[in-house]
Amino acid sequence: MKSAILALSLLATSALAAPGTAHRRARHDRRMASGRRSQPIIRSNTTAPKFGPDAQSNVQYSTNWAGAALVGSGYTGVTGTFTVPNPQSPDGDDGNSYSASAWVGLDGYTCETAILQTGVDFTVQDGEVSYDAWYEWYPDYAYDFSGIDFSAGDVVTVTVKATSKTGGTATIQNQSSGQKVSHTFRNQRSGSLCETNAEWIVEDFEEGDSLVPLVNFGTVVFTNAYATTSSGTVGVSGAQIVDMSTSGGSSGIEATASVSGNSEVVVKYV
């Protein structure tokens, strides 16, 4: 009798768990099949003055990036810490999957031969929120980390370090749970870094051959945002600001960015 009750209990538990498990498997299979990948900035040919407290720089409009980018030489590392958002489906949700990604990276703003980057994707589908940690050496695809989980409100530090122009490391640490994962790149043949850009970005990334529908990610704030050069550590003051726009210009704004002080990048969904 006890065995029968136990069997029924396990069956019921499996039935309850199945929808979520099936959804996660489907999402994983979709990411693998579609080839999830970040892209260099897709920019318009115009910039415009940015007024107000974040007027350190002209704004560059982009259809896939929002955030801040340093432009110079000899950048070998980038780090930043952010709180995992609780994303929402945008107004007029039609049941599609909506996503965005917060990441730090080297190159991709003025140099497009390679990007060393790592970050966290946040997705909403049918009311269910999911998070995926990944690493990437563009133009190769992104690959998911295993062994790390996230919940809304977790504090996460993302870091990349270049050991050469064809090698480096990508590390993500969930400060709230203590989980930490890292990947080492060696002798990348797909492309070489220029080490001329350091970025803190929220991206409308690519799956298949198109950008994913953008999720309402609220606000992502990168704190302790610093880059490393051969001369030492540099902050974000004076970084190029990038706003995301469906039109590639001042109309159709989807996300805005600003820099606060020397160590904070604020990205807001509009």
PDB file of C-alpha atoms in Angstrom, residues 8-248:
ATOM      1  CA  LEU A   8       1.226   7.800  -7.067  1.00  0.00           C
ATOM      2  CA  SER A   9       2.979  10.625  -5.223  1.00  0.00           C
ATOM      3  CA  LEU A  10       5.999  10.458  -7.515  1.00  0.00           C
ATOM      4  CA  LEU A  11       3.734  10.330 -10.549  1.00  0.00           C
ATOM      5  CA  ALA A  12       1.845  13.392  -9.369  1.00  0.00           C
ATOM      6  CA  THR A  13       5.089  15.240  -8.646  1.00  0.00           C
ATOM      7  CA  SER A  14       6.384  14.378 -12.105  1.00  0.00           C
ATOM      8  CA  ALA A  15       3.160  15.582 -13.677  1.00  0.00           C
ATOM      9  CA  LEU A  16       3.388  18.881 -11.828  1.00  0.00           C
ATOM     10  CA  ALA A  17       7.032  19.357 -12.739  1.00  0.00           C
ATOM     11  CA  ALA A  18       6.659  18.326 -16.364  1.00  0.00           C
ATOM     12  CA  PRO A  19       5.420  21.632 -17.850  1.00  0.00           C
ATOM     13  CA  GLY A  20       8.319  23.629 -16.408  1.00  0.00           C
ATOM     14  CA  THR A  21      10.850  20.954 -17.295  1.00  0.00           C
ATOM     15  CA  ALA A  22       9.507  20.666 -20.823  1.00  0.00           C
ATOM     16  CA  HIS A  23       9.640  24.438 -21.209  1.00  0.00           C
ATOM     17  CA  ARG A  24      13.264  24.599 -20.050  1.00  0.00           C
ATOM     18  CA  ARG A  25      14.245  21.769 -22.382  1.00  0.00           C
ATOM     19  CA  ALA A  26      12.453  23.416 -25.288  1.00  0.00           C
ATOM     20  CA  ARG A  27      14.199  26.725 -24.547  1.00  0.00           C
ATOM     21  CA  HIS A  28      17.591  25.006 -24.357  1.00  0.00           C
ATOM     22  CA  ASP A  29      16.949  23.112 -27.594  1.00  0.00           C
ATOM     23  CA  ARG A  30      15.838  26.315 -29.318  1.00  0.00           C
ATOM     24  CA  ARG A  31      18.988  28.173 -28.226  1.00  0.00           C
ATOM     25  CA  MET A  32      21.195  25.323 -29.434  1.00  0.00           C
ATOM     26  CA  ALA A  33      19.392  24.967 -32.755  1.00  0.00           C
ATOM     27  CA  SER A  34      19.120  28.668 -33.530  1.00  0.00           C
ATOM     28  CA  GLY A  35      22.697  29.576 -32.631  1.00  0.00           C
ATOM     29  CA  ARG A  36      22.306  32.323 -30.021  1.00  0.00           C
ATOM     30  CA  ARG A  37      24.889  35.001 -30.727  1.00  0.00           C
ATOM     31  CA  SER A  38      25.699  38.560 -29.805  1.00  0.00           C
ATOM     32  CA  GLN A  39      26.614  41.014 -32.520  1.00  0.00           C
ATOM     33  CA  PRO A  40      28.900  44.027 -32.807  1.00  0.00           C
ATOM     34  CA  ILE A  41      27.020  47.281 -32.496  1.00  0.00           C
ATOM     35  CA  ILE A  42      24.545  47.873 -35.328  1.00  0.00           C
ATOM     36  CA  ARG A  43      24.693  51.644 -35.510  1.00  0.00           C
ATOM     37  CA  SER A  44      23.143  54.480 -37.389  1.00  0.00           C
ATOM     38  CA  ASN A  45      25.389  56.993 -39.099  1.00  0.00           C
ATOM     39  CA  THR A  46      24.338  59.865 -36.849  1.00  0.00           C
ATOM     40  CA  THR A  47      24.896  60.937 -33.278  1.00  0.00           C
ATOM     41  CA  ALA A  48      23.078  63.617 -31.312  1.00  0.00           C
ATOM     42  CA  PRO A  49      23.849  65.719 -28.236  1.00  0.00           C
ATOM     43  CA  LYS A  50      22.696  64.153 -24.987  1.00  0.00           C
ATOM     44  CA  PHE A  51      21.416  66.772 -22.572  1.00  0.00           C
ATOM     45  CA  GLY A  52      20.993  66.669 -18.817  1.00  0.00           C
ATOM     46  CA  PRO A  53      23.110  65.033 -16.111  1.00  0.00           C
ATOM     47  CA  ASP A  54      24.342  62.289 -18.446  1.00  0.00           C
ATOM     48  CA  ALA A  55      25.588  64.709 -21.114  1.00  0.00           C
ATOM     49  CA  GLN A  56      29.233  63.594 -20.927  1.00  0.00           C
ATOM     50  CA  SER A  57      29.101  62.404 -24.515  1.00  0.00           C
ATOM     51  CA  ASN A  58      27.090  62.463 -27.679  1.00  0.00           C
ATOM     52  CA  VAL A  59      24.724  59.539 -27.933  1.00  0.00           C
ATOM     53  CA  GLN A  60      25.241  56.852 -30.551  1.00  0.00           C
ATOM     54  CA  TYR A  61      22.017  55.224 -31.727  1.00  0.00           C
ATOM     55  CA  SER A  62      21.954  51.474 -32.277  1.00  0.00           C
ATOM     56  CA  THR A  63      19.311  48.886 -33.080  1.00  0.00           C
ATOM     57  CA  ASN A  64      20.824  46.210 -30.811  1.00  0.00           C
ATOM     58  CA  TRP A  65      22.904  47.835 -28.026  1.00  0.00           C
ATOM     59  CA  ALA A  66      22.247  50.153 -25.103  1.00  0.00           C
ATOM     60  CA  GLY A  67      24.984  51.023 -22.628  1.00  0.00           C
ATOM     61  CA  ALA A  68      28.456  52.538 -22.591  1.00  0.00           C
ATOM     62  CA  ALA A  69      31.656  51.895 -24.533  1.00  0.00           C
ATOM     63  CA  LEU A  70      35.195  53.082 -23.935  1.00  0.00           C
ATOM     64  CA  VAL A  71      37.270  53.709 -27.041  1.00  0.00           C
ATOM     65  CA  GLY A  72      41.063  53.738 -26.850  1.00  0.00           C
ATOM     66  CA  SER A  73      43.821  51.147 -26.902  1.00  0.00           C
ATOM     67  CA  GLY A  74      45.262  48.393 -24.759  1.00  0.00           C
ATOM     68  CA  TYR A  75      42.047  47.286 -23.021  1.00  0.00           C
ATOM     69  CA  THR A  76      42.652  43.829 -21.551  1.00  0.00           C
ATOM     70  CA  GLY A  77      39.835  43.435 -19.038  1.00  0.00           C
ATOM     71  CA  VAL A  78      36.318  44.569 -18.150  1.00  0.00           C
ATOM     72  CA  THR A  79      34.189  43.991 -15.069  1.00  0.00           C
ATOM     73  CA  GLY A  80      30.829  45.098 -13.757  1.00  0.00           C
ATOM     74  CA  THR A  81      28.217  44.107 -11.196  1.00  0.00           C
ATOM     75  CA  PHE A  82      24.451  44.253 -11.677  1.00  0.00           C
ATOM     76  CA  THR A  83      21.255  43.091 -10.018  1.00  0.00           C
ATOM     77  CA  VAL A  84      19.348  40.475 -12.006  1.00  0.00           C
ATOM     78  CA  PRO A  85      16.125  42.113 -13.233  1.00  0.00           C
ATOM     79  CA  ASN A  86      12.595  40.727 -13.126  1.00  0.00           C
ATOM     80  CA  PRO A  87      11.714  41.053 -16.814  1.00  0.00           C
ATOM     81  CA  GLN A  88       8.176  41.547 -18.058  1.00  0.00           C
ATOM     82  CA  SER A  89       6.509  40.949 -21.398  1.00  0.00           C
ATOM     83  CA  PRO A  90       6.057  44.252 -23.219  1.00  0.00           C
ATOM     84  CA  ASP A  91       2.629  45.785 -23.719  1.00  0.00           C
ATOM     85  CA  GLY A  92       0.668  43.888 -26.315  1.00  0.00           C
ATOM     86  CA  ASP A  93       2.248  40.531 -25.447  1.00  0.00           C
ATOM     87  CA  ASP A  94       1.240  38.052 -28.143  1.00  0.00           C
ATOM     88  CA  GLY A  95       2.639  34.934 -26.474  1.00  0.00           C
ATOM     89  CA  ASN A  96       6.052  35.171 -28.124  1.00  0.00           C
ATOM     90  CA  SER A  97       9.334  34.717 -26.314  1.00  0.00           C
ATOM     91  CA  TYR A  98      10.963  38.040 -25.306  1.00  0.00           C
ATOM     92  CA  SER A  99      14.590  38.416 -24.244  1.00  0.00           C
ATOM     93  CA  ALA A 100      17.527  40.721 -23.577  1.00  0.00           C
ATOM     94  CA  SER A 101      21.053  40.247 -22.280  1.00  0.00           C
ATOM     95  CA  ALA A 102      23.339  42.143 -19.905  1.00  0.00           C
ATOM     96  CA  TRP A 103      27.039  41.680 -20.552  1.00  0.00           C
ATOM     97  CA  VAL A 104      30.544  43.093 -20.436  1.00  0.00           C
ATOM     98  CA  GLY A 105      32.985  42.725 -23.281  1.00  0.00           C
ATOM     99  CA  LEU A 106      36.140  43.693 -25.109  1.00  0.00           C
ATOM    100  CA  ASP A 107      35.765  45.092 -28.651  1.00  0.00           C
ATOM    101  CA  GLY A 108      32.727  45.203 -30.904  1.00  0.00           C
ATOM    102  CA  TYR A 109      32.220  48.975 -30.884  1.00  0.00           C
ATOM    103  CA  THR A 110      34.893  50.131 -33.336  1.00  0.00           C
ATOM    104  CA  CYS A 111      36.616  46.761 -33.821  1.00  0.00           C
ATOM    105  CA  GLU A 112      34.446  43.972 -35.232  1.00  0.00           C
ATOM    106  CA  THR A 113      36.963  41.170 -35.814  1.00  0.00           C
ATOM    107  CA  ALA A 114      36.251  39.610 -32.409  1.00  0.00           C
ATOM    108  CA  ILE A 115      34.427  40.220 -29.125  1.00  0.00           C
ATOM    109  CA  LEU A 116      35.362  38.553 -25.832  1.00  0.00           C
ATOM    110  CA  GLN A 117      32.232  38.754 -23.708  1.00  0.00           C
ATOM    111  CA  THR A 118      30.115  37.137 -21.015  1.00  0.00           C
ATOM    112  CA  GLY A 119      26.730  37.867 -19.515  1.00  0.00           C
ATOM    113  CA  VAL A 120      23.241  36.789 -18.528  1.00  0.00           C
ATOM    114  CA  ASP A 121      20.191  36.470 -20.788  1.00  0.00           C
ATOM    115  CA  PHE A 122      16.739  37.097 -19.326  1.00  0.00           C
ATOM    116  CA  THR A 123      13.673  35.720 -21.091  1.00  0.00           C
ATOM    117  CA  VAL A 124       9.903  35.749 -20.620  1.00  0.00           C
ATOM    118  CA  GLN A 125       7.710  33.241 -22.420  1.00  0.00           C
ATOM    119  CA  ASP A 126       4.085  32.522 -21.551  1.00  0.00           C
ATOM    120  CA  GLY A 127       4.581  34.331 -18.256  1.00  0.00           C
ATOM    121  CA  GLU A 128       7.580  32.220 -17.209  1.00  0.00           C
ATOM    122  CA  VAL A 129      10.897  33.965 -16.517  1.00  0.00           C
ATOM    123  CA  SER A 130      14.197  32.220 -17.209  1.00  0.00           C
ATOM    124  CA  TYR A 131      17.868  33.172 -17.040  1.00  0.00           C
ATOM    125  CA  ASP A 132      20.879  31.826 -18.937  1.00  0.00           C
ATOM    126  CA  ALA A 133      24.559  32.556 -18.280  1.00  0.00           C
ATOM    127  CA  TRP A 134      26.824  32.415 -21.314  1.00  0.00           C
ATOM    128  CA  TYR A 135      30.285  33.116 -22.705  1.00  0.00           C
ATOM    129  CA  GLU A 136      31.270  33.995 -26.259  1.00  0.00           C
ATOM    130  CA  TRP A 137      34.201  34.735 -28.518  1.00  0.00           C
ATOM    131  CA  TYR A 138      32.484  36.418 -31.446  1.00  0.00           C
ATOM    132  CA  PRO A 139      32.135  35.609 -34.333  1.00  0.00           C
ATOM    133  CA  ASP A 140      31.620  32.150 -32.841  1.00  0.00           C
ATOM    134  CA  TYR A 141      28.265  31.480 -31.182  1.00  0.00           C
ATOM    135  CA  ALA A 142      27.535  31.908 -27.482  1.00  0.00           C
ATOM    136  CA  TYR A 143      27.670  28.863 -25.210  1.00  0.00           C
ATOM    137  CA  ASP A 144      25.718  28.418 -21.995  1.00  0.00           C
ATOM    138  CA  PHE A 145      27.417  27.930 -18.645  1.00  0.00           C
ATOM    139  CA  SER A 146      26.159  25.101 -16.447  1.00  0.00           C
ATOM    140  CA  GLY A 147      26.344  25.052 -12.664  1.00  0.00           C
ATOM    141  CA  ILE A 148      25.002  28.540 -12.027  1.00  0.00           C
ATOM    142  CA  ASP A 149      21.426  29.715 -11.443  1.00  0.00           C
ATOM    143  CA  PHE A 150      19.760  33.084 -10.977  1.00  0.00           C
ATOM    144  CA  SER A 151      16.684  34.643  -9.464  1.00  0.00           C
ATOM    145  CA  ALA A 152      15.438  38.199  -9.771  1.00  0.00           C
ATOM    146  CA  GLY A 153      17.315  40.344  -7.257  1.00  0.00           C
ATOM    147  CA  ASP A 154      20.526  38.309  -7.280  1.00  0.00           C
ATOM    148  CA  VAL A 155      23.722  40.366  -7.450  1.00  0.00           C
ATOM    149  CA  VAL A 156      26.001  39.186 -10.249  1.00  0.00           C
ATOM    150  CA  THR A 157      29.553  40.133 -11.238  1.00  0.00           C
ATOM    151  CA  VAL A 158      30.647  39.553 -14.844  1.00  0.00           C
ATOM    152  CA  THR A 159      34.294  39.784 -15.901  1.00  0.00           C
ATOM    153  CA  VAL A 160      36.355  39.149 -19.020  1.00  0.00           C
ATOM    154  CA  LYS A 161      40.144  39.210 -19.263  1.00  0.00           C
ATOM    155  CA  ALA A 162      42.255  38.938 -22.395  1.00  0.00           C
ATOM    156  CA  THR A 163      45.537  37.068 -21.963  1.00  0.00           C
ATOM    157  CA  SER A 164      46.370  37.643 -25.632  1.00  0.00           C
ATOM    158  CA  LYS A 165      44.509  38.768 -28.727  1.00  0.00           C
ATOM    159  CA  THR A 166      43.350  35.181 -29.269  1.00  0.00           C
ATOM    160  CA  GLY A 167      42.814  34.032 -25.696  1.00  0.00           C
ATOM    161  CA  GLY A 168      41.331  34.988 -22.358  1.00  0.00           C
ATOM    162  CA  THR A 169      38.800  34.139 -19.666  1.00  0.00           C
ATOM    163  CA  ALA A 170      35.115  34.793 -19.021  1.00  0.00           C
ATOM    164  CA  THR A 171      33.844  34.607 -15.438  1.00  0.00           C
ATOM    165  CA  ILE A 172      30.409  35.019 -13.862  1.00  0.00           C
ATOM    166  CA  GLN A 173      29.845  35.008 -10.109  1.00  0.00           C
ATOM    167  CA  ASN A 174      26.453  35.057  -8.415  1.00  0.00           C
ATOM    168  CA  GLN A 175      27.344  37.022  -5.299  1.00  0.00           C
ATOM    169  CA  SER A 176      23.989  36.150  -3.724  1.00  0.00           C
ATOM    170  CA  SER A 177      24.343  32.361  -4.017  1.00  0.00           C
ATOM    171  CA  GLY A 178      28.126  32.049  -4.100  1.00  0.00           C
ATOM    172  CA  GLN A 179      28.073  30.167  -7.410  1.00  0.00           C
ATOM    173  CA  LYS A 180      30.917  30.958  -9.793  1.00  0.00           C
ATOM    174  CA  VAL A 181      31.706  29.713 -13.296  1.00  0.00           C
ATOM    175  CA  SER A 182      34.541  30.446 -15.692  1.00  0.00           C
ATOM    176  CA  HIS A 183      35.658  29.546 -19.192  1.00  0.00           C
ATOM    177  CA  THR A 184      39.121  29.826 -20.724  1.00  0.00           C
ATOM    178  CA  PHE A 185      39.582  30.628 -24.412  1.00  0.00           C
ATOM    179  CA  ARG A 186      42.802  29.545 -26.117  1.00  0.00           C
ATOM    180  CA  ASN A 187      44.109  30.146 -29.629  1.00  0.00           C
ATOM    181  CA  GLN A 188      40.831  31.388 -31.057  1.00  0.00           C
ATOM    182  CA  ARG A 189      40.977  31.145 -34.834  1.00  0.00           C
ATOM    183  CA  SER A 190      37.616  32.772 -35.554  1.00  0.00           C
ATOM    184  CA  GLY A 191      38.961  36.282 -34.963  1.00  0.00           C
ATOM    185  CA  SER A 192      41.529  38.341 -33.060  1.00  0.00           C
ATOM    186  CA  LEU A 193      40.871  41.112 -30.565  1.00  0.00           C
ATOM    187  CA  CYS A 194      41.950  44.671 -31.268  1.00  0.00           C
ATOM    188  CA  GLU A 195      41.727  45.613 -27.547  1.00  0.00           C
ATOM    189  CA  THR A 196      40.375  49.038 -28.502  1.00  0.00           C
ATOM    190  CA  ASN A 197      36.944  48.857 -26.807  1.00  0.00           C
ATOM    191  CA  ALA A 198      35.542  48.018 -23.380  1.00  0.00           C
ATOM    192  CA  GLU A 199      31.751  47.821 -22.950  1.00  0.00           C
ATOM    193  CA  TRP A 200      28.877  47.487 -20.493  1.00  0.00           C
ATOM    194  CA  ILE A 201      25.832  46.619 -22.565  1.00  0.00           C
ATOM    195  CA  VAL A 202      22.223  45.470 -22.551  1.00  0.00           C
ATOM    196  CA  GLU A 203      21.677  43.839 -25.936  1.00  0.00           C
ATOM    197  CA  ASP A 204      18.844  42.733 -28.138  1.00  0.00           C
ATOM    198  CA  PHE A 205      20.788  39.641 -29.213  1.00  0.00           C
ATOM    199  CA  GLU A 206      20.412  37.391 -32.229  1.00  0.00           C
ATOM    200  CA  GLU A 207      18.866  33.944 -32.560  1.00  0.00           C
ATOM    201  CA  GLY A 208      18.871  32.456 -36.020  1.00  0.00           C
ATOM    202  CA  ASP A 209      19.159  35.294 -38.487  1.00  0.00           C
ATOM    203  CA  SER A 210      17.261  37.992 -36.608  1.00  0.00           C
ATOM    204  CA  LEU A 211      17.198  39.930 -33.357  1.00  0.00           C
ATOM    205  CA  VAL A 212      14.933  38.501 -30.662  1.00  0.00           C
ATOM    206  CA  PRO A 213      11.816  40.431 -29.573  1.00  0.00           C
ATOM    207  CA  LEU A 214      13.038  42.743 -26.805  1.00  0.00           C
ATOM    208  CA  VAL A 215      11.799  42.074 -23.272  1.00  0.00           C
ATOM    209  CA  ASN A 216      10.923  44.833 -20.807  1.00  0.00           C
ATOM    210  CA  PHE A 217      13.973  44.497 -18.559  1.00  0.00           C
ATOM    211  CA  GLY A 218      13.209  47.554 -16.419  1.00  0.00           C
ATOM    212  CA  THR A 219      16.547  49.034 -15.363  1.00  0.00           C
ATOM    213  CA  VAL A 220      19.961  47.383 -15.331  1.00  0.00           C
ATOM    214  CA  VAL A 221      22.662  49.236 -13.396  1.00  0.00           C
ATOM    215  CA  PHE A 222      26.282  48.170 -13.813  1.00  0.00           C
ATOM    216  CA  THR A 223      28.189  49.186 -10.667  1.00  0.00           C
ATOM    217  CA  ASN A 224      31.921  48.830 -10.007  1.00  0.00           C
ATOM    218  CA  ALA A 225      32.267  49.200 -13.767  1.00  0.00           C
ATOM    219  CA  TYR A 226      35.951  49.304 -14.649  1.00  0.00           C
ATOM    220  CA  ALA A 227      38.260  48.384 -17.499  1.00  0.00           C
ATOM    221  CA  THR A 228      41.885  47.294 -17.271  1.00  0.00           C
ATOM    222  CA  THR A 229      44.715  48.546 -19.457  1.00  0.00           C
ATOM    223  CA  SER A 230      48.477  48.180 -19.389  1.00  0.00           C
ATOM    224  CA  SER A 231      48.536  51.460 -17.452  1.00  0.00           C
ATOM    225  CA  GLY A 232      46.072  50.342 -14.780  1.00  0.00           C
ATOM    226  CA  THR A 233      42.343  50.575 -14.117  1.00  0.00           C
ATOM    227  CA  VAL A 234      40.046  53.088 -15.811  1.00  0.00           C
ATOM    228  CA  GLY A 235      36.424  54.004 -15.113  1.00  0.00           C
ATOM    229  CA  VAL A 236      33.493  54.824 -17.347  1.00  0.00           C
ATOM    230  CA  SER A 237      33.587  58.618 -17.162  1.00  0.00           C
ATOM    231  CA  GLY A 238      33.685  59.933 -20.711  1.00  0.00           C
ATOM    232  CA  ALA A 239      32.522  56.668 -22.259  1.00  0.00           C
ATOM    233  CA  GLN A 240      30.478  56.754 -25.454  1.00  0.00           C
ATOM    234  CA  ILE A 241      26.771  56.476 -24.612  1.00  0.00           C
ATOM    235  CA  VAL A 242      24.652  54.126 -26.746  1.00  0.00           C
ATOM    236  CA  ASP A 243      20.837  54.250 -26.898  1.00  0.00           C
ATOM    237  CA  MET A 244      18.806  51.465 -28.502  1.00  0.00           C
ATOM    238  CA  SER A 245      16.348  52.512 -31.194  1.00  0.00           C
ATOM    239  CA  THR A 246      14.243  50.495 -33.609  1.00  0.00           C
ATOM    240  CA  SER A 247      14.776  53.196 -36.218  1.00  0.00           C
ATOM    241  CA  GLY A 248      18.484  53.665 -35.554  1.00  0.00           C
TER     242      GLY A 248
END
